[in-house]
């Protein structure tokens, strides 16, 4: 599994002086159906856990080892930036549905 971070996200991380991000897999209930859904979250603040490390440009990516179960060895996990009002968030563009 490889990582790719879009240019807008890299610019955001440089502006905020962030050089390490954390990518973690979590299971949540989806809506009213209570069907579990695997979500991949991206954090810019340090979180607890055992992580593997990767590097993209100047950014150190610490990721949950369980994520590699959902992606092929040569598949790219794409991290992008989204604006919600005045807030900006990083997210995984190609998050997968484990129920398919």
CSV table of N, CA and C in Angstrom, one decimal:
chain,number,residue,atom,x,y,z
A,1,UNK,N,0.8,-1.2,0.0
A,1,UNK,CA,0.0,0.0,0.0
A,1,UNK,C,0.9,1.2,0.0
A,2,UNK,N,0.5,2.2,-0.8
A,2,UNK,CA,1.3,3.4,-0.9
A,2,UNK,C,0.3,4.6,-0.6
A,3,UNK,N,0.9,5.7,-0.3
A,3,UNK,CA,0.2,6.9,0.0
A,3,UNK,C,0.4,8.0,-1.0
A,4,UNK,N,-0.6,8.8,-1.2
A,4,UNK,CA,-0.5,10.0,-2.1
A,4,UNK,C,-1.3,11.1,-1.4
A,5,UNK,N,-0.7,12.3,-1.3
A,5,UNK,CA,-1.3,13.4,-0.7
A,5,UNK,C,-1.4,14.5,-1.8
A,6,UNK,N,-2.6,15.0,-1.9
A,6,UNK,CA,-2.8,16.1,-3.0
A,6,UNK,C,-2.1,17.4,-2.6
A,7,UNK,N,-1.9,18.2,-3.6
A,7,UNK,CA,-1.1,19.4,-3.5
A,7,UNK,C,-1.8,20.4,-2.5
A,8,UNK,N,-3.1,20.5,-2.5
A,8,UNK,CA,-3.8,21.4,-1.6
A,8,UNK,C,-3.6,21.0,-0.1
A,9,UNK,N,-3.6,19.6,0.1
A,9,UNK,CA,-3.4,19.1,1.4
A,9,UNK,C,-1.9,19.3,1.9
A,10,UNK,N,-1.0,19.2,1.0
A,10,UNK,CA,0.4,19.4,1.3
A,10,UNK,C,0.6,20.9,1.7
A,11,UNK,N,0.0,21.8,0.9
A,11,UNK,CA,0.1,23.2,1.2
A,11,UNK,C,-0.5,23.5,2.6
A,12,UNK,N,-1.7,22.9,2.9
A,12,UNK,CA,-2.3,23.1,4.2
A,12,UNK,C,-1.4,22.7,5.3
A,13,UNK,N,-0.8,21.5,5.2
A,13,UNK,CA,0.1,20.9,6.2
A,13,UNK,C,1.4,21.8,6.4
A,14,UNK,N,1.9,22.4,5.3
A,14,UNK,CA,3.0,23.3,5.4
A,14,UNK,C,2.7,24.5,6.1
A,15,UNK,N,1.5,25.1,5.8
A,15,UNK,CA,1.0,26.3,6.5
A,15,UNK,C,0.8,26.1,8.0
A,16,UNK,N,0.4,25.0,8.3
A,16,UNK,CA,0.1,24.7,9.8
A,16,UNK,C,1.3,24.1,10.5
A,17,UNK,N,2.4,23.9,9.7
A,17,UNK,CA,3.7,23.4,10.3
A,17,UNK,C,3.5,22.0,10.8
A,18,UNK,N,2.7,21.2,10.1
A,18,UNK,CA,2.4,19.8,10.5
A,18,UNK,C,3.3,18.9,9.6
A,19,UNK,N,4.1,18.0,10.2
A,19,UNK,CA,4.9,17.1,9.4
A,19,UNK,C,4.6,15.7,9.7
A,20,UNK,N,3.7,15.4,10.6
A,20,UNK,CA,3.3,14.0,10.8
A,20,UNK,C,1.7,13.9,10.9
A,21,UNK,N,1.2,12.9,10.1
A,21,UNK,CA,-0.3,12.7,10.2
A,21,UNK,C,-0.5,11.2,10.6
A,22,UNK,N,-1.7,11.0,11.1
A,22,UNK,CA,-2.0,9.6,11.6
A,22,UNK,C,-3.2,9.2,10.8
A,23,UNK,N,-3.2,8.0,10.3
A,23,UNK,CA,-4.3,7.4,9.6
A,23,UNK,C,-4.7,6.1,10.3
A,24,UNK,N,-6.0,6.1,10.7
A,24,UNK,CA,-6.5,5.1,11.6
A,24,UNK,C,-7.8,4.5,11.0
A,25,UNK,N,-8.0,3.2,11.1
A,25,UNK,CA,-9.2,2.6,10.7
A,25,UNK,C,-10.1,2.4,12.0
A,26,UNK,N,-11.4,2.8,11.8
A,26,UNK,CA,-12.4,2.6,12.9
A,26,UNK,C,-13.6,2.0,12.3
A,27,UNK,N,-14.4,1.4,13.1
A,27,UNK,CA,-15.7,0.8,12.7
A,27,UNK,C,-16.8,1.6,13.4
A,28,UNK,N,-17.7,2.0,12.6
A,28,UNK,CA,-18.9,2.8,13.1
A,28,UNK,C,-20.2,2.2,12.6
A,29,UNK,N,-21.2,2.5,13.3
A,29,UNK,CA,-22.5,2.1,12.8
A,29,UNK,C,-22.9,3.2,11.8
A,30,UNK,N,-23.5,2.7,10.7
A,30,UNK,CA,-23.9,3.6,9.6
A,30,UNK,C,-25.4,3.9,9.6
A,31,UNK,N,-25.7,5.1,10.1
A,31,UNK,CA,-27.0,5.6,10.1
A,31,UNK,C,-28.0,4.9,10.9
A,32,UNK,N,-29.2,4.8,10.5
A,32,UNK,CA,-30.3,4.2,11.2
A,32,UNK,C,-30.3,2.6,11.1
A,33,UNK,N,-29.5,2.1,10.1
A,33,UNK,CA,-29.5,0.7,9.9
A,33,UNK,C,-28.7,-0.1,10.9
A,34,UNK,N,-27.8,0.6,11.6
A,34,UNK,CA,-26.9,0.0,12.5
A,34,UNK,C,-26.0,-1.1,11.9
A,35,UNK,N,-25.7,-0.9,10.6
A,35,UNK,CA,-24.8,-1.8,9.9
A,35,UNK,C,-23.4,-1.2,10.1
A,36,UNK,N,-22.5,-2.0,10.6
A,36,UNK,CA,-21.1,-1.5,10.8
A,36,UNK,C,-20.4,-1.1,9.5
A,37,UNK,N,-19.7,0.0,9.5
A,37,UNK,CA,-19.0,0.5,8.4
A,37,UNK,C,-17.5,0.8,8.8
A,38,UNK,N,-16.6,0.4,8.0
A,38,UNK,CA,-15.2,0.7,8.3
A,38,UNK,C,-14.9,2.1,7.7
A,39,UNK,N,-14.4,2.9,8.6
A,39,UNK,CA,-14.0,4.3,8.2
A,39,UNK,C,-12.5,4.5,8.4
A,40,UNK,N,-11.9,5.2,7.5
A,40,UNK,CA,-10.5,5.5,7.6
A,40,UNK,C,-10.4,7.0,7.9
A,41,UNK,N,-9.9,7.4,9.1
A,41,UNK,CA,-9.8,8.7,9.5
A,41,UNK,C,-8.4,9.2,9.5
A,42,UNK,N,-8.2,10.5,9.2
A,42,UNK,CA,-6.9,11.1,9.2
A,42,UNK,C,-6.8,12.2,10.3
A,43,UNK,N,-5.8,12.1,11.1
A,43,UNK,CA,-5.6,13.0,12.2
A,43,UNK,C,-4.3,13.8,12.0
A,44,UNK,N,-4.4,15.1,12.5
A,44,UNK,CA,-3.1,15.9,12.4
A,44,UNK,C,-2.5,16.0,13.8
A,45,UNK,N,-3.3,15.6,14.8
A,45,UNK,CA,-2.8,15.6,16.2
A,45,UNK,C,-2.4,14.2,16.6
A,46,UNK,N,-1.4,14.0,17.5
A,46,UNK,CA,-1.0,12.7,17.9
A,46,UNK,C,-2.1,11.9,18.6
A,47,UNK,N,-2.2,10.6,18.2
A,47,UNK,CA,-3.1,9.7,18.8
A,47,UNK,C,-2.4,8.5,19.3
A,48,UNK,N,-3.0,7.8,20.2
A,48,UNK,CA,-2.4,6.6,20.8
A,48,UNK,C,-2.6,5.4,19.8
A,49,UNK,N,-1.6,4.5,19.8
A,49,UNK,CA,-1.8,3.3,19.1
A,49,UNK,C,-0.4,2.8,18.5
A,50,UNK,N,-0.5,1.6,18.0
A,50,UNK,CA,0.7,1.0,17.3
A,50,UNK,C,0.6,1.3,15.8
A,51,UNK,N,1.6,2.0,15.3
A,51,UNK,CA,1.5,2.4,13.9
A,51,UNK,C,2.7,2.0,13.1
A,52,UNK,N,2.5,1.8,11.8
A,52,UNK,CA,3.6,1.6,10.9
A,52,UNK,C,3.8,3.0,10.3
A,53,UNK,N,5.0,3.2,9.7
A,53,UNK,CA,5.4,4.5,9.2
A,53,UNK,C,5.6,4.4,7.7
A,54,UNK,N,5.3,5.5,7.0
A,54,UNK,CA,5.6,5.7,5.6
A,54,UNK,C,6.0,7.2,5.4
A,55,UNK,N,6.5,7.6,4.3
A,55,UNK,CA,6.9,8.9,4.0
A,55,UNK,C,6.3,9.4,2.7
A,56,UNK,N,5.8,10.6,2.6
A,56,UNK,CA,5.4,11.2,1.4
A,56,UNK,C,5.8,12.7,1.4
A,57,UNK,N,6.7,13.0,0.5
A,57,UNK,CA,7.3,14.4,0.5
A,57,UNK,C,7.9,14.6,1.9
A,58,UNK,N,7.6,15.7,2.6
A,58,UNK,CA,8.2,16.0,3.9
A,58,UNK,C,7.3,15.4,5.0
A,59,UNK,N,6.2,14.7,4.7
A,59,UNK,CA,5.2,14.3,5.7
A,59,UNK,C,5.4,12.9,6.1
A,60,UNK,N,5.5,12.7,7.4
A,60,UNK,CA,5.6,11.3,7.9
A,60,UNK,C,4.2,10.8,8.2
A,61,UNK,N,3.9,9.7,7.6
A,61,UNK,CA,2.5,9.1,7.7
A,61,UNK,C,2.6,7.9,8.7
A,62,UNK,N,1.9,8.0,9.8
A,62,UNK,CA,1.8,6.9,10.7
A,62,UNK,C,0.4,6.3,10.5
A,63,UNK,N,0.4,5.0,10.2
A,63,UNK,CA,-0.9,4.4,9.9
A,63,UNK,C,-1.1,3.1,10.6
A,64,UNK,N,-2.4,2.8,10.9
A,64,UNK,CA,-2.9,1.6,11.5
A,64,UNK,C,-2.6,0.4,10.6
A,65,UNK,N,-1.9,-0.6,11.1
A,65,UNK,CA,-1.5,-1.8,10.3
A,65,UNK,C,-2.8,-2.5,9.7
A,66,UNK,N,-3.9,-2.4,10.4
A,66,UNK,CA,-5.1,-3.1,9.9
A,66,UNK,C,-5.6,-2.5,8.5
A,67,UNK,N,-5.2,-1.3,8.2
A,67,UNK,CA,-5.6,-0.6,6.9
A,67,UNK,C,-5.1,-1.5,5.7
A,68,UNK,N,-3.9,-2.1,5.9
A,68,UNK,CA,-3.4,-2.8,4.8
A,68,UNK,C,-4.2,-4.0,4.4
A,69,UNK,N,-5.1,-4.5,5.3
A,69,UNK,CA,-6.0,-5.6,4.9
A,69,UNK,C,-7.0,-5.2,3.8
A,70,UNK,N,-7.3,-3.9,3.7
A,70,UNK,CA,-8.3,-3.4,2.8
A,70,UNK,C,-7.8,-2.9,1.5
A,71,UNK,N,-6.5,-2.8,1.4
A,71,UNK,CA,-5.8,-2.3,0.1
A,71,UNK,C,-4.8,-3.3,-0.4
A,72,UNK,N,-4.7,-3.4,-1.7
A,72,UNK,CA,-3.7,-4.3,-2.3
A,72,UNK,C,-2.3,-3.7,-2.1
A,73,UNK,N,-1.3,-4.5,-2.2
A,73,UNK,CA,0.1,-4.1,-2.0
A,73,UNK,C,0.5,-2.8,-2.7
A,74,UNK,N,0.1,-2.8,-4.0
A,74,UNK,CA,0.5,-1.6,-4.9
A,74,UNK,C,-0.6,-0.6,-5.0
A,75,UNK,N,-1.7,-0.7,-4.3
A,75,UNK,CA,-2.8,0.3,-4.3
A,75,UNK,C,-2.4,1.5,-3.6
A,76,UNK,N,-2.9,2.7,-4.1
A,76,UNK,CA,-2.6,4.0,-3.5
A,76,UNK,C,-3.7,4.5,-2.6
A,77,UNK,N,-3.4,4.9,-1.4
A,77,UNK,CA,-4.4,5.5,-0.5
A,77,UNK,C,-4.3,7.0,-0.7
A,78,UNK,N,-5.3,7.6,-1.2
A,78,UNK,CA,-5.3,9.0,-1.6
A,78,UNK,C,-5.8,9.9,-0.5
A,79,UNK,N,-5.0,10.8,0.0
A,79,UNK,CA,-5.4,11.7,1.1
A,79,UNK,C,-5.6,13.1,0.5
A,80,UNK,N,-6.8,13.7,0.8
A,80,UNK,CA,-7.2,15.0,0.2
A,80,UNK,C,-7.7,15.9,1.3
A,81,UNK,N,-7.9,17.2,0.9
A,81,UNK,CA,-8.3,18.2,1.8
A,81,UNK,C,-9.7,18.6,1.5
A,82,UNK,N,-10.6,18.8,2.5
A,82,UNK,CA,-11.9,19.3,2.3
A,82,UNK,C,-12.1,20.6,3.1
A,83,UNK,N,-12.8,21.6,2.6
A,83,UNK,CA,-13.2,22.8,3.3
A,83,UNK,C,-14.7,22.6,3.8
A,84,UNK,N,-14.9,22.8,5.0
A,84,UNK,CA,-16.3,22.8,5.5
A,84,UNK,C,-16.5,24.1,6.3
A,85,UNK,N,-17.0,25.1,5.6
A,85,UNK,CA,-17.0,26.4,6.3
A,85,UNK,C,-15.6,27.0,6.5
A,86,UNK,N,-15.3,27.3,7.7
A,86,UNK,CA,-14.0,27.8,8.0
A,86,UNK,C,-13.0,26.7,8.4
A,87,UNK,N,-13.5,25.5,8.5
A,87,UNK,CA,-12.7,24.4,9.0
A,87,UNK,C,-12.1,23.6,7.7
A,88,UNK,N,-11.0,23.1,7.9
A,88,UNK,CA,-10.4,22.2,6.8
A,88,UNK,C,-10.0,20.9,7.5
A,89,UNK,N,-10.3,19.8,6.7
A,89,UNK,CA,-10.1,18.5,7.2
A,89,UNK,C,-9.4,17.6,6.1
A,90,UNK,N,-8.6,16.7,6.6
A,90,UNK,CA,-8.0,15.7,5.7
A,90,UNK,C,-8.9,14.5,5.7
A,91,UNK,N,-9.0,13.8,4.5
A,91,UNK,CA,-9.8,12.6,4.4
A,91,UNK,C,-9.2,11.7,3.4
A,92,UNK,N,-9.6,10.4,3.4
A,92,UNK,CA,-9.2,9.5,2.5
A,92,UNK,C,-10.2,9.4,1.4
A,93,UNK,N,-9.8,9.7,0.2
A,93,UNK,CA,-10.7,9.8,-1.0
A,93,UNK,C,-11.2,8.4,-1.4
A,94,UNK,N,-10.4,7.4,-1.4
A,94,UNK,CA,-10.8,6.1,-1.9
A,94,UNK,C,-11.0,5.1,-0.8
A,95,UNK,N,-11.7,5.6,0.3
A,95,UNK,CA,-12.2,4.7,1.4
A,95,UNK,C,-13.1,3.7,0.8
A,96,UNK,N,-13.0,2.4,1.2
A,96,UNK,CA,-13.8,1.4,0.6
A,96,UNK,C,-14.9,0.9,1.5
A,97,UNK,N,-15.9,0.3,0.9
A,97,UNK,CA,-17.0,-0.3,1.6
A,97,UNK,C,-16.7,-1.8,1.8
A,98,UNK,N,-16.5,-2.2,3.1
A,98,UNK,CA,-16.1,-3.6,3.3
A,98,UNK,C,-17.3,-4.6,3.1
A,99,UNK,N,-18.5,-4.1,2.9
A,99,UNK,CA,-19.6,-5.0,2.8
A,99,UNK,C,-19.8,-5.4,1.3
A,100,UNK,N,-19.1,-4.8,0.4
A,100,UNK,CA,-19.2,-5.2,-1.0
A,100,UNK,C,-18.6,-6.5,-1.3
